[in-house]
Amino acid sequence: MTRACTHIALALHDHKGTYWPYVVTTLTSVFLHSSTALHVHLLHDDTLSPEACAAVSQLCRKYQHRLTLHRIELSPAFAAIDPRQFSVASLYRLMLPQLLRHLDLVIYLDADLIFNLVDIAELVRAIDSDPHQHPVSAVVDDLFSGSASSRRELQMLGIPASQYFNSGLLGLRPQRIDLDLMESLQHFIERHPEAEHIDQDLLNQTFAQKVHWLPAKFNHQVNLTRGRYFDAIDSFDQKILHYTGKAKPLSGTFAPPDIHFWRYTHEVPHIHRYIQAPMRYLQQMHERPGSAYLIPTRERKP
């Protein structure tokens, strides 16, 4: 199937005004390697600053891709939903099937993804290879079962770890999704008040047995779980890197795979303003591969 344009969607809630550089960096990594025309859909609320709006708009113009801004306004009932440790923007992706009903495919991207030497056209081909055109294409979350709480969550959902996907990258077919996912979320929370990953859990339960599984390279999580942060540098090449966990590149920590994030930050003006200081290096604990020491950097004396 040949597409004249690929539609991608990201979501942003930025009450501190410090998260939009991730959006720009993600888009930069996509644009630099893309061999296809793109139409970017940015779902945002009233926290989108003029600076952030200008940066995203200028980036799309520079690389000659279309941009549509979608202002999201939640009803009081939905605004009261607690997204747990995640941003409320994680809920906005649930609106995509209704918001972009006219599209046959939209690719949702978290704003902490890096297309590291990956052409998005390759991802589109992998999605379109599905002969059944499942409503969702995704990658198995190979790190989710790493904690006891997540294993309990899987048991609660009745989903084996091998069938649970990470929702940070999704190929969605809006015309094959009839449900109002935001309404479904309210019912899900009533049934499972203990759920921690409410939107991701909802998607997994809703689309169980209706998923087209993508190769792991299209959502390669980078975090401390199982020592993934300290894998060989070249093991991150030609993959879509997903910086899950608390140790994100602008959080004030630095580890080897963060190099791949920083190579795409050049479109963020004065990005040093958004680095949480002081910067500290992550050094793996050999006795506990999934943990790390925080080693502060020293300021150079004038």
CSV table of C-alpha atoms in Angstrom, one decimal:
chain,number,residue,atom,x,y,z
A,1,MET,CA,0.0,0.0,0.0
A,2,THR,CA,1.4,3.4,-1.0
A,3,ARG,CA,0.6,6.4,1.2
A,4,ALA,CA,0.9,10.0,0.0
A,5,CYS,CA,1.3,11.1,3.6
A,6,THR,CA,1.8,9.5,7.0
A,7,HIS,CA,-0.1,10.9,9.9
A,8,ILE,CA,1.6,11.0,13.3
A,9,ALA,CA,0.2,12.2,16.6
A,10,LEU,CA,1.9,13.4,19.9
A,11,ALA,CA,0.3,14.7,23.0
A,12,LEU,CA,1.5,17.5,25.4
A,13,HIS,CA,0.6,18.7,28.8
A,14,ASP,CA,3.3,21.1,30.0
A,15,HIS,CA,2.3,23.0,33.2
A,16,LYS,CA,5.9,23.7,34.0
A,17,GLY,CA,6.8,24.7,30.5
A,18,THR,CA,9.8,22.3,30.4
A,19,TYR,CA,8.5,19.2,28.6
A,20,TRP,CA,8.0,20.6,25.1
A,21,PRO,CA,11.8,20.2,24.2
A,22,TYR,CA,11.1,16.4,24.3
A,23,VAL,CA,8.4,16.9,21.6
A,24,VAL,CA,10.7,18.9,19.4
A,25,THR,CA,13.5,16.4,19.9
A,26,THR,CA,11.3,13.4,19.0
A,27,LEU,CA,10.0,15.1,15.9
A,28,THR,CA,13.6,16.1,14.9
A,29,SER,CA,14.6,12.4,15.0
A,30,VAL,CA,11.6,11.4,12.9
A,31,PHE,CA,12.1,14.2,10.3
A,32,LEU,CA,15.8,13.6,9.8
A,33,HIS,CA,15.4,10.0,8.7
A,34,SER,CA,11.9,10.2,7.1
A,35,SER,CA,11.6,9.4,3.4
A,36,THR,CA,7.9,10.1,3.4
A,37,ALA,CA,5.7,13.2,3.8
A,38,LEU,CA,4.3,13.6,7.2
A,39,HIS,CA,1.3,15.3,8.8
A,40,VAL,CA,1.9,16.0,12.5
A,41,HIS,CA,-1.1,16.2,14.9
A,42,LEU,CA,-0.2,17.7,18.3
A,43,LEU,CA,-2.8,17.2,21.0
A,44,HIS,CA,-2.4,19.9,23.6
A,45,ASP,CA,-4.2,21.9,26.3
A,46,ASP,CA,-3.9,25.4,27.6
A,47,THR,CA,-0.3,24.7,28.9
A,48,LEU,CA,1.1,24.9,25.4
A,49,SER,CA,3.3,28.0,25.6
A,50,PRO,CA,3.9,30.5,22.7
A,51,GLU,CA,7.6,29.5,22.7
A,52,ALA,CA,6.7,25.8,22.4
A,53,CYS,CA,4.1,26.4,19.7
A,54,ALA,CA,6.6,28.5,17.7
A,55,ALA,CA,9.3,25.9,18.1
A,56,VAL,CA,7.1,23.0,16.8
A,57,SER,CA,5.7,25.2,14.0
A,58,GLN,CA,9.1,26.3,12.8
A,59,LEU,CA,10.4,22.8,12.9
A,60,CYS,CA,7.6,21.5,10.7
A,61,ARG,CA,8.1,24.3,8.3
A,62,LYS,CA,11.8,23.7,8.1
A,63,TYR,CA,11.4,20.1,7.1
A,64,GLN,CA,8.3,20.8,5.0
A,65,HIS,CA,5.8,18.7,7.0
A,66,ARG,CA,2.3,19.7,7.8
A,67,LEU,CA,1.2,20.5,11.4
A,68,THR,CA,-2.3,20.6,12.9
A,69,LEU,CA,-2.8,21.7,16.5
A,70,HIS,CA,-5.7,20.1,18.4
A,71,ARG,CA,-6.8,21.9,21.5
A,72,ILE,CA,-8.0,19.4,24.1
A,73,GLU,CA,-10.5,20.5,26.7
A,74,LEU,CA,-11.5,17.8,29.2
A,75,SER,CA,-14.9,17.8,30.8
A,76,PRO,CA,-14.9,18.2,34.6
A,77,ALA,CA,-15.4,14.4,35.0
A,78,PHE,CA,-12.4,13.5,32.9
A,79,ALA,CA,-10.3,16.3,34.3
A,80,ALA,CA,-10.8,14.7,37.7
A,81,ILE,CA,-9.3,11.4,36.6
A,82,ASP,CA,-6.0,10.7,38.3
A,83,PRO,CA,-3.4,9.5,35.7
A,84,ARG,CA,-1.3,8.2,38.5
A,85,GLN,CA,2.4,8.9,38.0
A,86,PHE,CA,1.9,9.9,34.4
A,87,SER,CA,1.0,13.1,32.7
A,88,VAL,CA,-2.6,13.8,31.9
A,89,ALA,CA,-1.4,14.0,28.2
A,90,SER,CA,-1.2,10.2,28.3
A,91,LEU,CA,-5.0,10.2,28.3
A,92,TYR,CA,-5.3,12.4,25.2
A,93,ARG,CA,-4.2,9.5,22.9
A,94,LEU,CA,-7.5,7.8,23.8
A,95,MET,CA,-9.3,10.6,21.8
A,96,LEU,CA,-7.4,9.8,18.6
A,97,PRO,CA,-9.9,7.3,17.1
A,98,GLN,CA,-12.8,9.8,17.3
A,99,LEU,CA,-10.7,12.9,16.7
A,100,LEU,CA,-9.2,11.5,13.5
A,101,ARG,CA,-12.0,9.2,12.4
A,102,HIS,CA,-11.5,10.1,8.8
A,103,LEU,CA,-8.0,8.5,8.7
A,104,ASP,CA,-7.3,4.9,8.0
A,105,LEU,CA,-4.0,5.0,10.0
A,106,VAL,CA,-2.4,7.3,12.6
A,107,ILE,CA,0.8,6.6,14.4
A,108,TYR,CA,0.8,7.7,18.0
A,109,LEU,CA,4.2,8.6,19.5
A,110,ASP,CA,5.1,9.4,23.1
A,111,ALA,CA,7.3,12.5,23.4
A,112,ASP,CA,10.2,10.5,24.9
A,113,LEU,CA,10.9,8.5,21.7
A,114,ILE,CA,14.0,8.8,19.5
A,115,PHE,CA,14.0,7.4,15.9
A,116,ASN,CA,17.7,6.4,16.0
A,117,LEU,CA,18.6,5.9,12.4
A,118,VAL,CA,15.1,4.6,11.7
A,119,ASP,CA,13.0,5.8,8.7
A,120,ILE,CA,9.3,6.0,9.8
A,121,ALA,CA,8.4,4.6,6.4
A,122,GLU,CA,9.9,1.3,7.6
A,123,LEU,CA,7.5,1.4,10.6
A,124,VAL,CA,4.6,2.1,8.3
A,125,ARG,CA,5.5,-0.9,6.1
A,126,ALA,CA,5.6,-3.1,9.2
A,127,ILE,CA,2.1,-1.9,10.2
A,128,ASP,CA,0.7,-2.3,6.7
A,129,SER,CA,2.0,-5.8,6.4
A,130,ASP,CA,-0.9,-6.9,8.7
A,131,PRO,CA,-3.2,-8.8,6.3
A,132,HIS,CA,-6.1,-8.5,8.9
A,133,GLN,CA,-5.7,-4.7,9.5
A,134,HIS,CA,-6.1,-5.0,13.3
A,135,PRO,CA,-7.2,-1.8,15.0
A,136,VAL,CA,-3.9,-1.6,16.9
A,137,SER,CA,-0.3,-2.3,16.0
A,138,ALA,CA,2.2,-2.3,18.9
A,139,VAL,CA,5.3,-3.9,20.5
A,140,VAL,CA,5.3,-6.3,23.4
A,141,ASP,CA,6.4,-4.5,26.6
A,142,ASP,CA,9.3,-6.8,27.4
A,143,LEU,CA,10.2,-5.0,30.6
A,144,PHE,CA,6.7,-4.6,32.2
A,145,SER,CA,6.9,-7.8,34.2
A,146,GLY,CA,10.1,-6.7,35.8
A,147,SER,CA,8.4,-5.6,39.0
A,148,ALA,CA,6.1,-7.4,41.5
A,149,SER,CA,3.5,-4.6,41.2
A,150,SER,CA,3.4,-4.9,37.4
A,151,ARG,CA,3.0,-8.7,37.6
A,152,ARG,CA,0.1,-8.2,39.9
A,153,GLU,CA,-1.4,-5.8,37.4
A,154,LEU,CA,-1.0,-8.4,34.6
A,155,GLN,CA,-2.8,-10.9,36.8
A,156,MET,CA,-5.6,-8.5,37.5
A,157,LEU,CA,-6.1,-7.9,33.8
A,158,GLY,CA,-5.8,-11.6,33.0
A,159,ILE,CA,-3.2,-10.9,30.3
A,160,PRO,CA,0.1,-12.8,30.0
A,161,ALA,CA,3.3,-10.8,29.9
A,162,SER,CA,3.9,-12.0,26.3
A,163,GLN,CA,0.6,-10.4,25.2
A,164,TYR,CA,0.9,-7.0,27.0
A,165,PHE,CA,2.0,-4.1,24.8
A,166,ASN,CA,3.6,-0.8,25.6
A,167,SER,CA,1.4,2.1,24.4
A,168,GLY,CA,4.2,4.6,23.8
A,169,LEU,CA,4.1,3.8,20.1
A,170,LEU,CA,0.9,2.7,18.5
A,171,GLY,CA,-0.4,2.2,15.0
A,172,LEU,CA,-4.1,3.1,15.3
A,173,ARG,CA,-6.7,2.5,12.7
A,174,PRO,CA,-9.5,4.9,13.7
A,175,GLN,CA,-12.1,3.5,11.3
A,176,ARG,CA,-11.8,0.1,13.0
A,177,ILE,CA,-12.2,1.4,16.5
A,178,ASP,CA,-15.9,1.9,17.4
A,179,LEU,CA,-15.5,2.5,21.1
A,180,ASP,CA,-15.3,5.9,22.9
A,181,LEU,CA,-12.1,5.1,24.7
A,182,MET,CA,-12.4,8.0,27.1
A,183,GLU,CA,-15.8,6.7,28.2
A,184,SER,CA,-14.4,3.2,28.5
A,185,LEU,CA,-11.6,4.6,30.7
A,186,GLN,CA,-14.1,5.7,33.3
A,187,HIS,CA,-15.7,2.3,33.4
A,188,PHE,CA,-12.3,0.6,33.6
A,189,ILE,CA,-11.2,2.7,36.6
A,190,GLU,CA,-14.5,1.8,38.4
A,191,ARG,CA,-13.7,-1.9,37.8
A,192,HIS,CA,-10.0,-1.6,38.5
A,193,PRO,CA,-9.3,1.2,41.0
A,194,GLU,CA,-5.9,-0.3,41.8
A,195,ALA,CA,-4.6,-0.1,38.3
A,196,GLU,CA,-1.4,2.0,37.9
A,197,HIS,CA,-1.1,2.3,34.1
A,198,ILE,CA,-4.7,3.1,33.5
A,199,ASP,CA,-4.7,4.1,29.9
A,200,GLN,CA,-2.2,1.4,28.8
A,201,ASP,CA,-4.1,-1.2,30.8
A,202,LEU,CA,-7.3,-0.1,29.2
A,203,LEU,CA,-5.9,-0.4,25.7
A,204,ASN,CA,-4.4,-3.8,26.4
A,205,GLN,CA,-7.7,-5.1,27.8
A,206,THR,CA,-9.8,-3.6,25.1
A,207,PHE,CA,-7.7,-4.8,22.2
A,208,ALA,CA,-6.6,-8.2,23.6
A,209,GLN,CA,-6.4,-10.6,20.6
A,210,LYS,CA,-6.8,-7.6,18.2
A,211,VAL,CA,-3.2,-6.5,18.0
A,212,HIS,CA,-0.8,-6.7,15.1
A,213,TRP,CA,2.6,-7.3,16.8
A,214,LEU,CA,5.5,-5.2,15.6
A,215,PRO,CA,9.2,-6.1,15.8
A,216,ALA,CA,10.8,-5.1,19.1
A,217,LYS,CA,13.1,-2.6,17.4
A,218,PHE,CA,10.2,-0.3,16.9
A,219,ASN,CA,9.8,0.4,20.7
A,220,HIS,CA,13.0,-0.4,22.4
A,221,GLN,CA,12.7,0.7,26.0
A,222,VAL,CA,15.7,2.4,27.7
A,223,ASN,CA,15.7,2.4,31.5
A,224,LEU,CA,17.3,0.8,34.5
A,225,THR,CA,15.1,-2.3,34.4
A,226,ARG,CA,17.3,-5.4,33.9
A,227,GLY,CA,20.3,-3.1,33.4
A,228,ARG,CA,19.0,-2.0,29.9
A,229,TYR,CA,20.6,1.4,30.4
A,230,PHE,CA,24.0,-0.1,30.4
A,231,ASP,CA,23.9,-2.2,27.2
A,232,ALA,CA,26.6,-1.8,24.6
A,233,ILE,CA,26.2,1.6,22.8
A,234,ASP,CA,25.8,0.0,19.4
A,235,SER,CA,22.9,-2.1,20.6
A,236,PHE,CA,20.8,1.0,20.4
A,237,ASP,CA,21.4,1.6,16.7
A,238,GLN,CA,18.6,1.4,14.1
A,239,LYS,CA,15.9,1.2,16.8
A,240,ILE,CA,13.2,3.5,18.1
A,241,LEU,CA,14.4,4.3,21.6
A,242,HIS,CA,11.8,4.8,24.3
A,243,TYR,CA,13.2,6.6,27.4
A,244,THR,CA,10.8,5.1,29.9
A,245,GLY,CA,11.3,5.4,33.6
A,246,LYS,CA,12.3,8.4,35.7
A,247,ALA,CA,15.9,8.8,34.5
A,248,LYS,CA,15.1,10.8,31.3
A,249,PRO,CA,17.8,12.7,29.4
A,250,LEU,CA,16.8,16.1,30.7
A,251,SER,CA,16.2,14.9,34.2
A,252,GLY,CA,19.7,15.7,35.4
A,253,THR,CA,21.2,12.3,34.8
A,254,PHE,CA,23.4,11.0,32.0
A,255,ALA,CA,24.0,7.4,30.9
A,256,PRO,CA,25.5,5.9,27.7
A,257,PRO,CA,22.2,5.7,25.6
A,258,ASP,CA,21.5,9.3,26.3
A,259,ILE,CA,24.0,10.1,23.6
A,260,HIS,CA,21.4,9.1,21.1
A,261,PHE,CA,19.0,11.6,22.5
A,262,TRP,CA,21.4,14.5,22.6
A,263,ARG,CA,22.3,14.1,18.9
A,264,TYR,CA,18.8,15.2,18.0
A,265,THR,CA,18.4,18.2,20.3
A,266,HIS,CA,19.9,20.9,18.0
A,267,GLU,CA,16.5,22.2,17.0
A,268,VAL,CA,15.7,23.2,20.6
A,269,PRO,CA,16.9,26.8,21.2
A,270,HIS,CA,19.2,27.0,24.3
A,271,ILE,CA,18.3,23.5,25.5
A,272,HIS,CA,20.6,23.9,28.5
A,273,ARG,CA,17.7,25.9,30.1
A,274,TYR,CA,15.7,22.7,30.5
A,275,ILE,CA,18.3,20.5,32.1
A,276,GLN,CA,17.7,19.8,35.7
A,277,ALA,CA,20.9,20.6,37.6
A,278,PRO,CA,23.2,19.4,38.8
A,279,MET,CA,24.0,16.9,36.1
A,280,ARG,CA,24.9,13.4,37.5
A,281,TYR,CA,26.3,10.4,35.8
A,282,LEU,CA,24.6,7.0,36.2
A,283,GLN,CA,27.0,4.2,37.0
A,284,GLN,CA,25.7,0.6,37.1
A,285,MET,CA,25.9,-1.3,40.4
A,286,HIS,CA,27.6,-4.6,39.4
A,287,GLU,CA,26.0,-6.4,42.3
A,288,ARG,CA,22.5,-5.0,41.3
A,289,PRO,CA,22.5,-4.6,37.5
A,290,GLY,CA,19.1,-2.9,37.5
A,291,SER,CA,20.3,-0.2,39.9
A,292,ALA,CA,22.8,2.6,39.5
A,293,TYR,CA,24.9,5.1,41.5
A,294,LEU,CA,24.4,8.8,41.0
A,295,ILE,CA,27.8,10.4,40.5
A,296,PRO,CA,27.7,14.2,40.5
A,297,THR,CA,29.8,16.1,37.9
A,298,ARG,CA,32.2,18.7,39.1
A,299,GLU,CA,32.0,22.2,37.9
A,300,ARG,CA,35.2,23.4,36.3
A,301,LYS,CA,36.8,26.2,38.2
A,302,PRO,CA,37.2,29.5,36.2
